[in-house]
Coordinates of C-alpha atoms in Angstrom, one line a residue:
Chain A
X193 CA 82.7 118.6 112.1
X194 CA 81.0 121.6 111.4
X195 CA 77.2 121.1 109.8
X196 CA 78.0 122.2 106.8
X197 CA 80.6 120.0 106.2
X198 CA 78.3 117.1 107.0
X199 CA 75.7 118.6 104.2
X200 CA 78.7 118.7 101.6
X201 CA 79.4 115.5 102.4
X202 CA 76.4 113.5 102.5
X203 CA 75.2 115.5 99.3
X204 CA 79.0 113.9 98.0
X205 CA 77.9 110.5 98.9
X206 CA 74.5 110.8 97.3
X207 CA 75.9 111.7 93.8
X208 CA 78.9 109.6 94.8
X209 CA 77.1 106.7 94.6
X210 CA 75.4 107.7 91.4
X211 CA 79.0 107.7 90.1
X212 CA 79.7 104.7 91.5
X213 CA 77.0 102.7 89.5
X214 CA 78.3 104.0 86.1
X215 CA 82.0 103.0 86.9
X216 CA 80.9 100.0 88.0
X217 CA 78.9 99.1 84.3
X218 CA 82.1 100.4 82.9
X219 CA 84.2 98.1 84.7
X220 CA 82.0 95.1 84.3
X221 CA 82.0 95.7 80.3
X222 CA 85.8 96.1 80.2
X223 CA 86.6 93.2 81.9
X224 CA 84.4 91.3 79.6
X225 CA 85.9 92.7 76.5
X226 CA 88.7 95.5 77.1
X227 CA 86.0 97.6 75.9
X228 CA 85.4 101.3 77.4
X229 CA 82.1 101.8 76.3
X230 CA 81.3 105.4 75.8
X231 CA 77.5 104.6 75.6
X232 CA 77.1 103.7 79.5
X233 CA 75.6 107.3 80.0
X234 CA 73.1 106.7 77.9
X235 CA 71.5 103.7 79.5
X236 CA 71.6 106.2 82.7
X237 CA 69.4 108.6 80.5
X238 CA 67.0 106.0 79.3
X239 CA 66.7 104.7 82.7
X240 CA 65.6 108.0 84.1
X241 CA 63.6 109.3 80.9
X242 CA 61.5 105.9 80.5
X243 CA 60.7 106.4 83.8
X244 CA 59.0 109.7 83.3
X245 CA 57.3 108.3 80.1
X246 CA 56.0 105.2 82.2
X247 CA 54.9 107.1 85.0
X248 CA 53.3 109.6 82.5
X249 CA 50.8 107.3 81.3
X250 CA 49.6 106.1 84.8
X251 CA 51.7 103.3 86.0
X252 CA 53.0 103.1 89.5
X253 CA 56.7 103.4 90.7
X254 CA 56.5 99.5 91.2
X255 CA 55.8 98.6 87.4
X256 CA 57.8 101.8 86.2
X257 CA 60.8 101.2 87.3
X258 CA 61.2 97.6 86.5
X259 CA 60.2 98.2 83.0
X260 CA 62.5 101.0 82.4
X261 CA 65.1 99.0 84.0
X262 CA 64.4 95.9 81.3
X263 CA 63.9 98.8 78.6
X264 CA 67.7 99.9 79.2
X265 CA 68.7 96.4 79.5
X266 CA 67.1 95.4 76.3
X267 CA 69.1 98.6 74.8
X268 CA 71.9 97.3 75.9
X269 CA 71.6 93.5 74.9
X270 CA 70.8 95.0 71.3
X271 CA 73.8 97.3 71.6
X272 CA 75.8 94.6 71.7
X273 CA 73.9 91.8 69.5
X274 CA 74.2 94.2 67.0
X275 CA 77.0 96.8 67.0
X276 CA 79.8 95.0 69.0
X277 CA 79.3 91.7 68.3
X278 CA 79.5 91.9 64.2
X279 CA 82.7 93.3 64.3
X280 CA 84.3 91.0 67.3
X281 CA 87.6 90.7 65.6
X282 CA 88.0 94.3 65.2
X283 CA 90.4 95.8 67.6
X284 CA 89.5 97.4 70.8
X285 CA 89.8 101.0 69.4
X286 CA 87.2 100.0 66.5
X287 CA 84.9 98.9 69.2
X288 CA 85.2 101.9 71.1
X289 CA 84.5 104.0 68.7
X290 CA 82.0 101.8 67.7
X291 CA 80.2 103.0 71.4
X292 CA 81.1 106.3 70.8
X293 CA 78.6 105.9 68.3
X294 CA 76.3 104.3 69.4
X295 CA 76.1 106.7 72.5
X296 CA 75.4 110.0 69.3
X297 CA 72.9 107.5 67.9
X298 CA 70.7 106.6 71.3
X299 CA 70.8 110.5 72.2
X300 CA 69.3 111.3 68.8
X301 CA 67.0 108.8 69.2
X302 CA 66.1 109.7 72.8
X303 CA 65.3 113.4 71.3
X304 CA 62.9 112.3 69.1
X305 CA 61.2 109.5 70.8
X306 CA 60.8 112.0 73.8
X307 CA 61.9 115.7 73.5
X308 CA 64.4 118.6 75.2
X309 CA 63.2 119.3 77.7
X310 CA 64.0 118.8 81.6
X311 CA 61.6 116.4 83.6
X312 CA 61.6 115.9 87.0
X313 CA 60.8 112.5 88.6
X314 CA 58.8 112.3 91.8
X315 CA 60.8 111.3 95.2
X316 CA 60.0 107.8 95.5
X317 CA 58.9 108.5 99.1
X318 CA 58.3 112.0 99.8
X319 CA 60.6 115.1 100.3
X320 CA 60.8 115.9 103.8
X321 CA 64.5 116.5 104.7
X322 CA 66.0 113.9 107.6
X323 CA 68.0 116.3 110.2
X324 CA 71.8 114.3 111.0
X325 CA 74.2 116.5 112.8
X326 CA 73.3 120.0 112.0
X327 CA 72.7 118.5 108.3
X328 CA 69.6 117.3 106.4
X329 CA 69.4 114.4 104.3
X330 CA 66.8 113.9 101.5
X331 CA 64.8 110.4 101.4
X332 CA 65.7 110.2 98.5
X333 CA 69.5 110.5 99.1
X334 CA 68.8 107.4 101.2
X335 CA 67.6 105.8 98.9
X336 CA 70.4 106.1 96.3
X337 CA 72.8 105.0 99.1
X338 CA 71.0 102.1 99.8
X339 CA 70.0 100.7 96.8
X340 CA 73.7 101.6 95.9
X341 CA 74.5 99.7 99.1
X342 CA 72.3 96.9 97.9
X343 CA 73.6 96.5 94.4
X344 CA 77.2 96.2 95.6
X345 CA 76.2 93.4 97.7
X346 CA 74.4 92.1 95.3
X347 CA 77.8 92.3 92.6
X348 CA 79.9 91.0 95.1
X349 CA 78.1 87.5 96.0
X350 CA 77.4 87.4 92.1
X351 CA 80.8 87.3 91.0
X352 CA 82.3 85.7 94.3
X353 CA 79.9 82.6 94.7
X354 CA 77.7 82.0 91.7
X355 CA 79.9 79.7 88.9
X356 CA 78.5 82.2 86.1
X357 CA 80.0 85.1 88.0
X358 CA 83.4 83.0 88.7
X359 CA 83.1 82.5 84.6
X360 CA 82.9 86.0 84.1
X361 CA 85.7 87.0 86.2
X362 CA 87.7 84.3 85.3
X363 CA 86.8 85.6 81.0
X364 CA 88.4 89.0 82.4
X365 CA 91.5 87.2 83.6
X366 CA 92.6 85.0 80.6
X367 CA 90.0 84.8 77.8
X368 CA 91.8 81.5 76.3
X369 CA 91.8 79.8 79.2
X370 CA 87.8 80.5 79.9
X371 CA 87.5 79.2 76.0
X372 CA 89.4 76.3 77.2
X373 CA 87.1 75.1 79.8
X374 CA 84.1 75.8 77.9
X375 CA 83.0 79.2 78.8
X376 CA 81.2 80.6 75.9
X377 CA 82.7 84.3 76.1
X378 CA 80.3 85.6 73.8
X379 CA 77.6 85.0 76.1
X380 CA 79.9 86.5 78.8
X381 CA 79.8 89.6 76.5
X382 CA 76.3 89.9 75.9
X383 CA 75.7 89.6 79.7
X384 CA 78.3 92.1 80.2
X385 CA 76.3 94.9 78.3
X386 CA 72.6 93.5 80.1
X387 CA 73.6 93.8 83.6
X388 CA 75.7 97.0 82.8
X389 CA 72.9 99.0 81.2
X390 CA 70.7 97.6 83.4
X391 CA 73.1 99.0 86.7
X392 CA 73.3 102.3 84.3
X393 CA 69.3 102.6 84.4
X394 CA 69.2 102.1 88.2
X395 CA 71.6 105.4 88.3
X396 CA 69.7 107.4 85.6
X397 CA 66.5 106.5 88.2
X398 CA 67.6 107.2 91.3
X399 CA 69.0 110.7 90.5
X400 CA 66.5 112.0 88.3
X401 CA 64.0 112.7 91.4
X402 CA 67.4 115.0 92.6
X403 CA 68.8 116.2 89.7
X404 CA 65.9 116.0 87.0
X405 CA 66.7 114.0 83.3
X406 CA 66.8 114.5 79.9
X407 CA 67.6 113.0 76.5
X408 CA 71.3 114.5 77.1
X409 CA 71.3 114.1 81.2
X410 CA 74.1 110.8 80.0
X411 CA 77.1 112.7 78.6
X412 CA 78.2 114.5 81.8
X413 CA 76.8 111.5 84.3
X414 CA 79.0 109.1 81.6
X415 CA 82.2 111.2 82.0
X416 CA 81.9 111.3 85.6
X417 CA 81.5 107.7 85.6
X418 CA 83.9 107.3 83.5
X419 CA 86.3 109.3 85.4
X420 CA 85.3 107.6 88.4
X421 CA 86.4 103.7 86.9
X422 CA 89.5 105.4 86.0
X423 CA 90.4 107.0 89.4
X424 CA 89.4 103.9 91.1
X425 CA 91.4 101.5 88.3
X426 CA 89.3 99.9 85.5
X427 CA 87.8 96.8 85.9
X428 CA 88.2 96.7 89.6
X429 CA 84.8 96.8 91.3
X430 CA 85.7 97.9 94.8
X431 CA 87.8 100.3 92.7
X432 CA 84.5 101.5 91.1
X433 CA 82.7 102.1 93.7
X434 CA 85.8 103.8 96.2
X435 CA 86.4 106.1 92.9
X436 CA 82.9 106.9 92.3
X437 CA 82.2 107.7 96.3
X438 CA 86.0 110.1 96.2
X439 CA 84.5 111.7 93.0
X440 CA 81.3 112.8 94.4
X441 CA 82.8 114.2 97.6
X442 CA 85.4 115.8 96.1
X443 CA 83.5 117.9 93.6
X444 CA 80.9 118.5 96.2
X445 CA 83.4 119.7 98.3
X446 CA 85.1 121.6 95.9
X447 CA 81.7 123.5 94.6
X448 CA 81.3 123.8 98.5
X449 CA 84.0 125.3 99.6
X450 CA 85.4 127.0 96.6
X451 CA 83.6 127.7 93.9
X452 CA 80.3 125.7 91.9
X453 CA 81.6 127.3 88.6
X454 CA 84.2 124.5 88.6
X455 CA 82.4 121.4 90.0
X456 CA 82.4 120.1 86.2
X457 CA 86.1 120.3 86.0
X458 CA 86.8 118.0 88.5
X459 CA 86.4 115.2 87.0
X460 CA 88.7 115.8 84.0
X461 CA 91.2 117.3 86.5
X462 CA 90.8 114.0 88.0
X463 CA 91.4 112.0 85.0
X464 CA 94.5 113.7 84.5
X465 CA 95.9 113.7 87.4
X466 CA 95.6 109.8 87.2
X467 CA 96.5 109.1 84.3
X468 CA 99.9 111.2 84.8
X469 CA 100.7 109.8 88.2
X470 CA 98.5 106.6 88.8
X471 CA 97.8 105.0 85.2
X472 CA 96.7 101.7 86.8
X473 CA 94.1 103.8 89.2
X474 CA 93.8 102.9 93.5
X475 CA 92.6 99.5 92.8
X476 CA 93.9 98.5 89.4
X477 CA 96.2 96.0 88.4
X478 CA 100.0 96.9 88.1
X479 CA 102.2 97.1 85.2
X480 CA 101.8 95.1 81.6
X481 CA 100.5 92.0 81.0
X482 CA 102.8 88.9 81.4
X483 CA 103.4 87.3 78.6
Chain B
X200 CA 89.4 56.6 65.2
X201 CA 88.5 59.2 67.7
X202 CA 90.5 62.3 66.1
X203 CA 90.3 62.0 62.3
X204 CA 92.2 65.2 60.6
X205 CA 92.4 65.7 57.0
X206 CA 93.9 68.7 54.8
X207 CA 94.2 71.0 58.0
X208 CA 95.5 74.3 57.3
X209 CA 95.4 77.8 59.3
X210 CA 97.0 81.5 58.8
X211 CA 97.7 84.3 60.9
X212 CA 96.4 87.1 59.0
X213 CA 98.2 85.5 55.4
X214 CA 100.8 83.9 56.6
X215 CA 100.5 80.1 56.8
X216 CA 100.7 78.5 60.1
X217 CA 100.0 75.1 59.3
X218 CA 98.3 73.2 55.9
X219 CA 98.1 70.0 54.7
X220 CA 97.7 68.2 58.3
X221 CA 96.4 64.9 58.5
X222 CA 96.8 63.1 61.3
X223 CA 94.7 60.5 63.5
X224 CA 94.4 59.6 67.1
X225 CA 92.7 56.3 68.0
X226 CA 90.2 55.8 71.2
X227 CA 93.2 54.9 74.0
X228 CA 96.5 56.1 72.4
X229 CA 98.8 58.5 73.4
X230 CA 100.4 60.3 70.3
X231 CA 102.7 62.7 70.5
X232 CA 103.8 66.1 68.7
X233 CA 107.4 67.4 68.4
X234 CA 108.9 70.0 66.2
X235 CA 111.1 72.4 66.7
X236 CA 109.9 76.1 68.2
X237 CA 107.3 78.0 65.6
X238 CA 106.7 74.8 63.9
X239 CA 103.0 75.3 64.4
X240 CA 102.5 72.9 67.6
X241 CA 100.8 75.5 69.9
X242 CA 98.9 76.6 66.8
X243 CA 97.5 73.2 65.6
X244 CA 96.3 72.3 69.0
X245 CA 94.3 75.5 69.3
X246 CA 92.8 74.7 66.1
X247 CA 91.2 71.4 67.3
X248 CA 89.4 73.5 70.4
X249 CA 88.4 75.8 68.4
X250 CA 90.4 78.8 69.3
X251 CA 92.1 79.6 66.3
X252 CA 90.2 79.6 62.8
X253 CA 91.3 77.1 60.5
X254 CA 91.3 77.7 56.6
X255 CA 91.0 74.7 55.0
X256 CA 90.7 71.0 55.8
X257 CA 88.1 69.0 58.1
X258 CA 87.9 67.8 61.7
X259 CA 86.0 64.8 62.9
X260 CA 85.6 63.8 66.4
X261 CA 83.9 60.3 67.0
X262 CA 82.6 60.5 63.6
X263 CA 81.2 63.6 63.7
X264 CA 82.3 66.7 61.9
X265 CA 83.5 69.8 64.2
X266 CA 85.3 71.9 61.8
X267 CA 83.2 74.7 62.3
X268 CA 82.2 73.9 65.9
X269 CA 82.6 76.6 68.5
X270 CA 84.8 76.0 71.2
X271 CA 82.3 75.0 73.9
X272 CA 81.0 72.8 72.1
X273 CA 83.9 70.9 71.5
X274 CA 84.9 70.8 75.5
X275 CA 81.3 69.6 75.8
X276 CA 82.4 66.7 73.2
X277 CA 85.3 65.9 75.5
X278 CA 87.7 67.5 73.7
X279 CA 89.6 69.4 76.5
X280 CA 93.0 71.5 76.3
X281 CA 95.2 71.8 79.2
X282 CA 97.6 74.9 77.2
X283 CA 100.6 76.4 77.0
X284 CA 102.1 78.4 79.7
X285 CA 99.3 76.8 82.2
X286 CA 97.3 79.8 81.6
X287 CA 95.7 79.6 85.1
X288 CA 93.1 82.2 86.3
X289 CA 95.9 84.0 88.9
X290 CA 93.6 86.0 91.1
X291 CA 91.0 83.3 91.6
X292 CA 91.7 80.8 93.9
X293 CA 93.0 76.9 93.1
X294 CA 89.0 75.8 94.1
X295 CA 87.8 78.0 91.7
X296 CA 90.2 77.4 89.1
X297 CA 89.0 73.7 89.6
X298 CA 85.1 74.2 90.0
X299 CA 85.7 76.3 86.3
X300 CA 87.5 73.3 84.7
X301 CA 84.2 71.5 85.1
X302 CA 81.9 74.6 84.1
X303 CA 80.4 72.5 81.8
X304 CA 79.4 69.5 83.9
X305 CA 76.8 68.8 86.7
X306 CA 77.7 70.0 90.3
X307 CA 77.8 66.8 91.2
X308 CA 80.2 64.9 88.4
X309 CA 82.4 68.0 89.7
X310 CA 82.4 67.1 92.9
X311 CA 83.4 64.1 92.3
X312 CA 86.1 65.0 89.8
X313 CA 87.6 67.5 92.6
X314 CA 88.1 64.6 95.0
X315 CA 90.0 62.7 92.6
X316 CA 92.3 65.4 91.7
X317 CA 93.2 66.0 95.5
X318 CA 94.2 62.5 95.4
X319 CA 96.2 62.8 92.5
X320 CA 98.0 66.2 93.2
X321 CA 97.5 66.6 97.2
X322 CA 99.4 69.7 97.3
X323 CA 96.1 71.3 95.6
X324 CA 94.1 70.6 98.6
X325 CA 96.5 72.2 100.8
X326 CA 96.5 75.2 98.8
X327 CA 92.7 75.2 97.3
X328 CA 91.8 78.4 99.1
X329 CA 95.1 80.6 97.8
X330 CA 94.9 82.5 94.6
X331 CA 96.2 80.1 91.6
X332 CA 98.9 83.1 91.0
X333 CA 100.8 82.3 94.2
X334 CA 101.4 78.8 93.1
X335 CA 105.1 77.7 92.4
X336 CA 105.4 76.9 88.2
X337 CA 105.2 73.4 88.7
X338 CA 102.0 73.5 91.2
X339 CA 100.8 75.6 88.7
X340 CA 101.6 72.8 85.9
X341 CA 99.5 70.8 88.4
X342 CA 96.5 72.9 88.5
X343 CA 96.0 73.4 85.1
X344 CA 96.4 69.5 84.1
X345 CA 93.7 69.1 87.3
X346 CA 91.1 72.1 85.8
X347 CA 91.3 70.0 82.5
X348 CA 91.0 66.4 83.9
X349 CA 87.6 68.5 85.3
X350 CA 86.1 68.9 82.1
X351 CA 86.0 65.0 82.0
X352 CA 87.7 64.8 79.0
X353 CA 87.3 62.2 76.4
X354 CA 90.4 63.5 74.4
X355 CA 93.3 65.6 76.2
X356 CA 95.7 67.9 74.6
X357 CA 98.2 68.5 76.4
X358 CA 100.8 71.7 75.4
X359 CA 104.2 71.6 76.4
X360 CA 103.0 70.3 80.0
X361 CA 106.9 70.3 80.7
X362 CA 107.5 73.4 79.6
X363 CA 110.1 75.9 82.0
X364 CA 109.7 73.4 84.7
X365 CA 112.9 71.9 86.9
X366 CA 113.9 68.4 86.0
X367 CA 112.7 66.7 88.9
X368 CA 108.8 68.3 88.2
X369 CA 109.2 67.4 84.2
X370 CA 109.6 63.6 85.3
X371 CA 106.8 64.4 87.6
X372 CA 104.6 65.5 85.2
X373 CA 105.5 62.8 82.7
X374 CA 104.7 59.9 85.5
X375 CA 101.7 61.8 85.8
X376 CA 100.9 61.4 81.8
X377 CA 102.1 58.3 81.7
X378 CA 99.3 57.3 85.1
X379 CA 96.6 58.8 82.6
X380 CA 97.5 56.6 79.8
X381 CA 97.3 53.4 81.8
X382 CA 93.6 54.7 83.0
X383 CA 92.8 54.8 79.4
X384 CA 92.8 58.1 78.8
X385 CA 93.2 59.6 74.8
X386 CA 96.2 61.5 75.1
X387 CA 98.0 64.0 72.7
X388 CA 101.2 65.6 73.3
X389 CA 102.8 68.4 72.2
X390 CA 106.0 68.8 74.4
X391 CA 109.8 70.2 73.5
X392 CA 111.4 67.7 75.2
X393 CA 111.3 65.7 72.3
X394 CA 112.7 62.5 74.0
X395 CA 110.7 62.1 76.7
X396 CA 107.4 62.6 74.6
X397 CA 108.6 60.1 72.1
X398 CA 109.2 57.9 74.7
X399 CA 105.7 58.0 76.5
X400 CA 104.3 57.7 72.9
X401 CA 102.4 54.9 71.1
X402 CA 102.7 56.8 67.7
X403 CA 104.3 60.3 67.2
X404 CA 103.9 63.1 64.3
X405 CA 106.7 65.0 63.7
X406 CA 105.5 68.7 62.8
X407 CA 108.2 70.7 60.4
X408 CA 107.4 74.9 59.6
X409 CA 103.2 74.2 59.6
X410 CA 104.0 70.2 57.7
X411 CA 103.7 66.8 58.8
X412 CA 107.1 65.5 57.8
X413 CA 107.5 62.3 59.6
X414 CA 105.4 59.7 61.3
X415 CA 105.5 56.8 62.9
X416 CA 105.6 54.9 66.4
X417 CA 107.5 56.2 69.3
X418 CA 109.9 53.9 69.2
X419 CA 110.7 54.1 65.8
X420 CA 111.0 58.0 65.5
X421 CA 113.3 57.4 68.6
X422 CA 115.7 55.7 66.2
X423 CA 114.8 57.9 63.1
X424 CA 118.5 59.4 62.2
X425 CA 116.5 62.8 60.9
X426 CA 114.9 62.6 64.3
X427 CA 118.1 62.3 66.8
X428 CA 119.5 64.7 64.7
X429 CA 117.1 67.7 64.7
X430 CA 115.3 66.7 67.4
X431 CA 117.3 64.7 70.2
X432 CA 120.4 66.8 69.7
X433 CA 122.7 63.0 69.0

């Protein structure tokens, strides 16, 4: 492998994983509701930007992040307390454009609480590039794949051993039947929109030190992430996370090896291709529901 | 009485489903529902969890009014369905499936619950580790009457346990109804096969287009001529 394959793709992992987070709080909120909710970028930009704001007024990376973490995942509780959850027997199209929404209303708001402009985030430790095979890796690359790394762990004994997780997963498969047994699937909801804002604000945090942030930093990361649920199939996790980690190395490679002024379009070219060819996605489930 | 239902009426959108229900269920009894397809059966027994809204009428449950009570909270009463179509969480496996019918009880009353149920349908045990999807329609049957017996329940509804199942598992299932009624179980059954849920039955409501139009004990709706002719095809 020559090195500069190995930069494209360990530069593709890092953003990869980035991806991967987003699909994976799109995923979690559609399983919970058949939702797609077009506001996940946001909680990636208020993740990253109430970062900055913390760390402007003096508090370490060990307070900062946590906060803005809660502060996303607060957002998100309230996003669905009280703009999904008052119109629960609306159809699912109502509720997505409900998001849609919401996502125009959190960027306005982001713009005035803070402002326009770029803002970088310090490396959470230092910026001296690793050498790996001809390559260089930044610390904070390893960071995003570990914490990445971490959080899928973390997902996977969550909804394979803990009964809440089983009840969440088991409110994706057959919503009656969860009712039936006493599953409160509002709750399921509401959780839903926590943990995925809260995953979204993790993403928005670990890139901004690479990419910078700023009030509208949550369209283009949402589409990607959005792209990368649907590549991977929607409302699969492993499919989340294989779709997000594709995405990211392809459009790396793509800017890499062809050319940067299309790395953008690879996503949508993505979506299309999927949807023509693969509608269910890699991981998805197959054909309609059984009645 | 344990089930006390007065005036009961629900509608899709505005067509009417079901109105003017009263019917009763005593601590003990097994009463049965039969009526003919898109009578309402499926409808009214998704109405006393608390799964489909109800537009007039009241519900009590041990004295207590649950009309407007959510569905958990009903389940938590003891009030547990076991539904049409089995309904089974396919991709988790027949444990899980289990562990979730008592999602509202302590780890250890489900423990203990899960032990009985391997008793009662070994099969289950064999297969608790496969996915709930790769069980055969009667196993399935099974698993879904097991996740509800896990909820402990004070009253079970049971819809159309029977349902699309091979003569040999129907009589199965109804030994199996007929074991829970002799360990004191509240029962009530909505099943198609009119005779043999007649037949089980202490008392039985026969349900016409969203009405109550006959009632009575098993054995004399079993003799009803309205009955053997709609309903027992003599």
């Amino acid at each position: 492998m020559s090195p500069q394959f190995v930069q494209y793709l360990l530069t593709g992992l890092t953003v990869g994983a980035i991806y991967a987070l987003v699909a994976l709080g799109f995923s979690i909120i559609f399983n919970a509701s058949h939702v797609i909710n077009f506001a996940q970028g946001e909680f990636v930009m208020i993740g990253g930007m109430a970062t900055v704001s913390l760390v402007a007024v003096g508090l370490p990376y060990l307070l900062a992040i946590p906060l803005a973490i809660a502060t996303a995942a607060l957002v998100g509780l309230a996003l669905e307390k009280f703009a999904v959850e008052p119109a629960r027997d609306a159809s699912v199209v109502t509720l997505i454009i409900i998001t849609i929404g919401a996502s125009m209303f959190l960027r306005g708001l982001a713009m005035l609480v803070w402002d326009k402009n770029l803002h970088a985030l310090k490396p959470i430790t230092g910026d001296k590039p690793i050498a790996i095979a001809g390559a260089t890796i930044l610390p904070q690359s390893v960071w995003v794949l570990g914490v990445t790394l971490a959080i899928v762990v973390a997902l996977s004994w969550f909804f394979g051993r803990t009964l809440l997780g089983k009840a969440m997963l088991a409110t994706s498969h057959n919503r009656l039947a969860a009712q039936l047994v006493g599953i409160n699937v509002r709750m399921v909801l509401f959780l839903s929109f926590g943990l995925s804002a809260a995953l979204g604000a993790i993403a928005g945090i670990l890139i901004a030190p690479i990419t910078t942030t700023s009030y509208d930093v949550g369209v283009m990361l949402g589409l990607k992430g959005f792209a990368a649920a649907i590549l991977g199939g929607l409302g699969s996790g492993i499919g989340a996370v294989i779709g997000g980690l594709v995405l990211g190395i392809v459009e790396t490679m793509s800017a890499g090896y062809l050319s940067s002024a299309y790395k953008d379009a690879i996503a949508f070219v993505i979506i299309l291709v999927v949807l023509f060819f693969l509608p269910s996605g890699l991981f998805g489930k197959r054909g309609g529901e059984r009645v | 009485m344990m089930l006390e239902v007065e005036g009961l009426a629900s509608r899709y959108g505005r067509i009417p489903a079901l109105s003017g229900i009263n019917l009763r269920v005593g601590e003990g009894e097994l009463v049965s529902l039969v009526g003919a397809n898109g009578a309402g059966k499926t409808t009214l027994l998704r109405a006393l969890s608390g799964v489909q809204p109800v537009s007039a009428g009241r519900v009590h449950f041990e004295g207590e009014d649950i009309t407007a009570a959510a569905a958990e909270k009903r389940v938590r009463l003891g009030i547990v369905q076991v539904p049409e179509g089995r309904q089974v969480f396919a991709p988790l496996s027949v444990e899980d499936n289990l562990r979730l019918g008592a999602y509202l009880r302590s780890k250890a009353e489900a423990a203990e619950s899960m032990e009985r149920i391997y008793a009662m349908f070994p099969v289950l045990k064999q297969k608790r580790r496969e996915p709930a999807g790769a069980l055969s329609g009667g196993q399935q049957q099974m698993l879904a009457m097991g996740r509800g017996l896990m909820a402990l329940p004070r009253l079970l509804l049971l819809d159309e346990p029977s349902m699309g199942l091979a003569p040999k598992l129907v009589e199965e299932i109804f030994a199996c109804v007929r074991a829970l009624k002799s360990a004191k179980t509240t029962i009530f059954l909505v099943d198609q096969n009119a005779r043999a849920a007649l037949a089980v039955a202490d008392r039985a409501y026969v349900l016409e287009t969203g009405r109550i139009v006959l009632a009575g004990s098993g054995a004399e709706l079993l003799e009803n001529e309205q009955v053997k002719e709609a309903y027992l095809g003599l």
